[in-house]
Short mmCIF file of C-alpha atoms in Angstrom, two decimals:
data_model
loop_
_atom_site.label_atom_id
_atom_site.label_comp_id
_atom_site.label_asym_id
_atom_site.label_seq_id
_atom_site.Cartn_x
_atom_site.Cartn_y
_atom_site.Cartn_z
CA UNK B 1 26.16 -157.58 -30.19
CA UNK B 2 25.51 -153.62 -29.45
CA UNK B 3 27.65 -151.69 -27.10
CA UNK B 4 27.94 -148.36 -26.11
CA UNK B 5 31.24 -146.89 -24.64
CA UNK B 6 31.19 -143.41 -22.57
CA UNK B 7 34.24 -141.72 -22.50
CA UNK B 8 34.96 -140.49 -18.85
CA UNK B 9 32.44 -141.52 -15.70
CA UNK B 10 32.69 -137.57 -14.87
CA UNK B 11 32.96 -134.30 -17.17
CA UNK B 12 33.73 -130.72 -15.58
CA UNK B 13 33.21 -127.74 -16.88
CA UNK B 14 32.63 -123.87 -16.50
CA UNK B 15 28.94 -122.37 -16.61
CA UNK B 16 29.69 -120.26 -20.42
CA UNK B 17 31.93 -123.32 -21.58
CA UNK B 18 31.13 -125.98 -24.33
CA UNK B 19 30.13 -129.24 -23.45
CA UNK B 20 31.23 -132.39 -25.14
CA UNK B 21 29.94 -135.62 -23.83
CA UNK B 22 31.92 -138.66 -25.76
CA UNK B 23 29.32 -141.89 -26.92
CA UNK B 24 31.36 -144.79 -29.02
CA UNK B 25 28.98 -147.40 -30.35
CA UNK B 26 29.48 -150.64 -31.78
CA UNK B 27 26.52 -152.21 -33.67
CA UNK B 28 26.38 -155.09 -36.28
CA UNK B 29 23.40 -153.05 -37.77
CA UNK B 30 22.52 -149.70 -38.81
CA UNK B 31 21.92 -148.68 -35.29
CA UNK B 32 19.24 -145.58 -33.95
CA UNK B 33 20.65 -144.02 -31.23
CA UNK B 34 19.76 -142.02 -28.15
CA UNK B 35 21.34 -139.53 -25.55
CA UNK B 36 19.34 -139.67 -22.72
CA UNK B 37 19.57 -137.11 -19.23
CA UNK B 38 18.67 -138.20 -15.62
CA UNK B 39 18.53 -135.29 -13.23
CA UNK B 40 18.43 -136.07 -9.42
CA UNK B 41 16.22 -138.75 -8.58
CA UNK B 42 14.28 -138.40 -11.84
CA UNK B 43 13.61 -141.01 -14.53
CA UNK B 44 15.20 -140.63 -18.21
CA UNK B 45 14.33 -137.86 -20.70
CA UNK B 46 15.03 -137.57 -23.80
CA UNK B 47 17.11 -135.37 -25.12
CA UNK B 48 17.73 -136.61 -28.61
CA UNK B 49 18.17 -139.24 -31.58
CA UNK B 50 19.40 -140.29 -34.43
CA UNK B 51 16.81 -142.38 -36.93
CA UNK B 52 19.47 -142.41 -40.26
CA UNK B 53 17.99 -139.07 -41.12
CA UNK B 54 20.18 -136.08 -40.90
CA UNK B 55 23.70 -136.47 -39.06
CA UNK B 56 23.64 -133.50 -37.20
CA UNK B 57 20.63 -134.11 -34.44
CA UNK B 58 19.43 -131.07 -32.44
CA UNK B 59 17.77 -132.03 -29.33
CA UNK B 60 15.84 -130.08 -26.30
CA UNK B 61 17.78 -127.51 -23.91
CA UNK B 62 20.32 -126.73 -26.97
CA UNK B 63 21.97 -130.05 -27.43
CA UNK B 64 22.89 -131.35 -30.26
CA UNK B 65 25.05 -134.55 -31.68
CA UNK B 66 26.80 -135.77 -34.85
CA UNK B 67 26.16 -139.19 -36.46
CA UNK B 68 29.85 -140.17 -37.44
CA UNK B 69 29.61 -143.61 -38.97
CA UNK B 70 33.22 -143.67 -40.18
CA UNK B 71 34.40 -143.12 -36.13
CA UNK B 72 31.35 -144.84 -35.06
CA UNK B 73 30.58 -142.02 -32.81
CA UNK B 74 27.83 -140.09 -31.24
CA UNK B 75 29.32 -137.12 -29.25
CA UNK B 76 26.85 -134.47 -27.52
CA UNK B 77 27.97 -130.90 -27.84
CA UNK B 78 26.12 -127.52 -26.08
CA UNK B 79 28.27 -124.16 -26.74
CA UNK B 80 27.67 -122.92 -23.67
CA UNK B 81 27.05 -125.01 -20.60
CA UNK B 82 24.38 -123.72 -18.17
CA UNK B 83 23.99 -124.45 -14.20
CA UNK B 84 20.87 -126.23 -15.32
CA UNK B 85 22.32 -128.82 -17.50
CA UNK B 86 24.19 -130.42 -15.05
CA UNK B 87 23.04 -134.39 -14.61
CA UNK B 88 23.86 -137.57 -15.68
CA UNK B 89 23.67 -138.16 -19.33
CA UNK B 90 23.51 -141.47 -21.14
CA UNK B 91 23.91 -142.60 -24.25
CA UNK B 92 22.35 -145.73 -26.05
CA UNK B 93 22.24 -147.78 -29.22
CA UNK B 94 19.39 -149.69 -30.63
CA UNK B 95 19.31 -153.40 -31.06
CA UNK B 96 20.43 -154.83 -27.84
CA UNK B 97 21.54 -158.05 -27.02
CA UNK B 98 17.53 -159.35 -26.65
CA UNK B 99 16.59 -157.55 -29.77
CA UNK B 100 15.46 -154.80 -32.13
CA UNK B 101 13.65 -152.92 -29.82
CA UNK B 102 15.70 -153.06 -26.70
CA UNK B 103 18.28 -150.26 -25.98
CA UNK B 104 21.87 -150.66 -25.01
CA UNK B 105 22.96 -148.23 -22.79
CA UNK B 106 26.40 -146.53 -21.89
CA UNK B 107 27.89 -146.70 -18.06
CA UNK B 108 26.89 -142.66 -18.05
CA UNK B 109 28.54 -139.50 -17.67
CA UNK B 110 27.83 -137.36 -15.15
CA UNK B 111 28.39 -133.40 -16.08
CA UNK B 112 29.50 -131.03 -13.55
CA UNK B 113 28.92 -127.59 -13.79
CA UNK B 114 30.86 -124.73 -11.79
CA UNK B 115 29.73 -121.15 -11.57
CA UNK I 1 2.47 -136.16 -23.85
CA UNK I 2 3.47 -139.79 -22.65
CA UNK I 3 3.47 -141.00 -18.96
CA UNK I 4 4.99 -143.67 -17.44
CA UNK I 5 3.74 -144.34 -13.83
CA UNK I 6 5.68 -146.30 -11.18
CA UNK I 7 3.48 -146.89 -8.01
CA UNK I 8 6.68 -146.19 -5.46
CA UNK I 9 9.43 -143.35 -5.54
CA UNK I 10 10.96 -145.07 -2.53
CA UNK I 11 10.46 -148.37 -1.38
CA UNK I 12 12.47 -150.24 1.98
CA UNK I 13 11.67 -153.69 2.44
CA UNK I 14 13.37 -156.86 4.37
CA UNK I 15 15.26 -159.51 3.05
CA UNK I 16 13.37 -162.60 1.50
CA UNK I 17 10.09 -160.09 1.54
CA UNK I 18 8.14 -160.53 -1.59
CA UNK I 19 8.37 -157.30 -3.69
CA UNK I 20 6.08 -155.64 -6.42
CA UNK I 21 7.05 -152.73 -8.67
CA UNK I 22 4.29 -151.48 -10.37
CA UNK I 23 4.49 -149.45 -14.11
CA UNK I 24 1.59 -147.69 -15.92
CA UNK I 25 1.89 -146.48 -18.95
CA UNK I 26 -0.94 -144.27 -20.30
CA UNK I 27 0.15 -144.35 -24.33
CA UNK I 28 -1.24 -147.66 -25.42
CA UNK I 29 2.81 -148.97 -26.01
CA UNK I 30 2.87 -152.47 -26.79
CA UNK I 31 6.57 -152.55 -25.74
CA UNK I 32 7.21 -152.45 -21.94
CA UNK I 33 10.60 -152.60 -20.13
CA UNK I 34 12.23 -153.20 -16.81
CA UNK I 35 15.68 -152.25 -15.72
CA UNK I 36 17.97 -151.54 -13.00
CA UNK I 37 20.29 -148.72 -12.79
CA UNK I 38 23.50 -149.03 -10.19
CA UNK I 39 26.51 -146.62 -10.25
CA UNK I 40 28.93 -146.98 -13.09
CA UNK I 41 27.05 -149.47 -14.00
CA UNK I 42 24.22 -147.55 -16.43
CA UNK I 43 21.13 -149.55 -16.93
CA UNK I 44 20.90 -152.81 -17.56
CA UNK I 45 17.69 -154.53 -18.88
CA UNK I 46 16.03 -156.88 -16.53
CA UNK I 47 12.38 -158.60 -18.23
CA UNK I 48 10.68 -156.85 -21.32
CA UNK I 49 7.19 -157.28 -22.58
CA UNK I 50 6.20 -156.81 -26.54
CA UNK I 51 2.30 -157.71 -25.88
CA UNK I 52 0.20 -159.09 -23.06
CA UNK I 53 1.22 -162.15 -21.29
CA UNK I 54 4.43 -161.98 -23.05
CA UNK I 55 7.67 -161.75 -21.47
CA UNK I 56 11.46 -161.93 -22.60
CA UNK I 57 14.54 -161.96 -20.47
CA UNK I 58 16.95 -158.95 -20.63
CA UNK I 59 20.65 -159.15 -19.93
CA UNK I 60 19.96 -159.86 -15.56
CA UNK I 61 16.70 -161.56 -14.98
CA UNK I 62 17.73 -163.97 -12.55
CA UNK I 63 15.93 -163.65 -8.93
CA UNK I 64 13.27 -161.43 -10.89
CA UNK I 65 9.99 -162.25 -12.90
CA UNK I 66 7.31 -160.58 -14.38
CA UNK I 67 3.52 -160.09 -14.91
CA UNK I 68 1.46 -158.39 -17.93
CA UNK I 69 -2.06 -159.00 -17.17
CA UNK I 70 -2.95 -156.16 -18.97
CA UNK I 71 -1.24 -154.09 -22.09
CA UNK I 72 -0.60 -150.44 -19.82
CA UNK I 73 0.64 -151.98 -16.40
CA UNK I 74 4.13 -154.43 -16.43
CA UNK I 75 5.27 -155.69 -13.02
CA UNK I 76 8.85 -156.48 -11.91
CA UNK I 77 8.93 -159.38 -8.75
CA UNK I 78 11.31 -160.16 -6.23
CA UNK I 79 10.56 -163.70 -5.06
CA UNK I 80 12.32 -163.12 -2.38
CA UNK I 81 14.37 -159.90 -2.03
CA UNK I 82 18.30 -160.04 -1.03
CA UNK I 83 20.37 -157.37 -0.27
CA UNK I 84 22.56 -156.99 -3.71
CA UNK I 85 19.09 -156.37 -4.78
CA UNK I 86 19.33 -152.65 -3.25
CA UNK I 87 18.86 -150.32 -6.82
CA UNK I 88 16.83 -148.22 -8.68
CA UNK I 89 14.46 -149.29 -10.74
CA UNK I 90 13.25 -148.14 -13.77
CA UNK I 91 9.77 -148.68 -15.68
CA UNK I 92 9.89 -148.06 -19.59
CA UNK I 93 7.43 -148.34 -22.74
CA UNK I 94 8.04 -148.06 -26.25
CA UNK I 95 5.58 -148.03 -29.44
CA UNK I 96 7.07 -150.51 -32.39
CA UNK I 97 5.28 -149.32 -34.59
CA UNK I 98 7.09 -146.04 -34.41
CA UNK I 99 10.26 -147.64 -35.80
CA UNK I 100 12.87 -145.64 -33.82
CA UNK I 101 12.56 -147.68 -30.85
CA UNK I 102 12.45 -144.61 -28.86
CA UNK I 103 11.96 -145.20 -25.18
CA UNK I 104 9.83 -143.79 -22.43
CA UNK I 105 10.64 -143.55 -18.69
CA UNK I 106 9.12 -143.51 -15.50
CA UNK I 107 10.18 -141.83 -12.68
CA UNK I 108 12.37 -144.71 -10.77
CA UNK I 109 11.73 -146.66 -7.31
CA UNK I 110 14.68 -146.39 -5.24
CA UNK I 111 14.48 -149.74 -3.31
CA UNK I 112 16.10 -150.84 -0.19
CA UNK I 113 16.57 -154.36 0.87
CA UNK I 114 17.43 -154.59 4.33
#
């Protein structure tokens, strides 16, 4: 069965700071997945995904994330963090637990940014 | 661009009410999804539909069901609505035959059970 593990409910940082959001995934096949972000009250966007095309997925708003199947790991990275990106982000993996086209989806992490 | 519709942002209703969350989905998807989203919890899949008048269980569909009548509207039911049902609710569609599985969300309904 798919899982998806989210290192740390909350993230602070600094507005000008990098941002790295932690996504773990466990999946008995060779999964797509997704980093979604909910701002206040909002519905999911997406932001990005991974399809087993390139490793290195850019995304909207200057995100970006690394396939690494060895650490079965899909951590989000922005160089600089901006006021604006702060919101919950979640990750997911394809393939849930009802099937190939369900998602899986991580606890969350909610990113804090200070001025 | 595509839209997902949900007929309420905010909803309040009274315990053992009957309760109807309405999704529209304006891309032709055949895939439609229903979930619930509580803190530190994430989402978790209620009901999903992969064609009309076809439903599937998620990981939590017990005091829920669901309707397709039609391919672009999916609707989530509370027989009778209890108080741990208190969540947001979110409305999503997919396309299979794009092959990534990629998923499309609505806006939420925040309910209340009172």
């Amino acid at each position: 069965a798919q899982s998806v593990t989210q290192l740390g409910s909350h993230v602070s940082v600094s507005e000008g700071a990098l941002v790295l959001l932690r996504c773990n995934y466990s999946s008995s096949v060779p999964p797509y997945l997704f980093w979604y972000v909910q701002y206040p009250n909002q519905g999911l966007q997406l932001l990005l995904k991974y399809t087993s095309a390139a490793t290195l997925v850019k995304g909207i708003n200057g995100f970006e994330a690394e396939f690494k199947k060895s650490e079965t790991s899909f951590h989000l990275t922005k160089p600089s963090a901006h006021m604006s990106d702060a919101a919950e982000y979640f990750c997911a993996v394809s393939g849930g637990n009802s099937g190939y086209s369900t998602l899986t989806f991580g606890k969350g992490t909610m990113l804090l940014v200070s001025p | 661009d595509v839209k997902v519709t949900q007929s309420s942002r905010y909803l309040v209703k009274r315990t053992g009410e009957k309760v109807f969350l309405e999704c529209v989905q304006d891309m032709d998807h055949e895939n439609m999804f229903w979930y619930r989203q509580d803190p530190g919890l994430g989402l978790r899949l209620i009901y999903f539909s992969y064609d009309v008048k076809m439903k599937e269980k998620g990981d939590i569909p017990e005091g829920y069901s669901v309707s397709r009548e039609k391919k672009e509207r999916f609707s989530l039911i509370l027989e009778s609505a209890s108080t741990n049902q208190t969540s947001m609710y979110l409305c999503a569609s997919s396309d299979p035959r794009g092959a990534t599985d990629t998923q499309y969300f609505g806006p939420g309904t925040r309910l209340t059970v009172l």
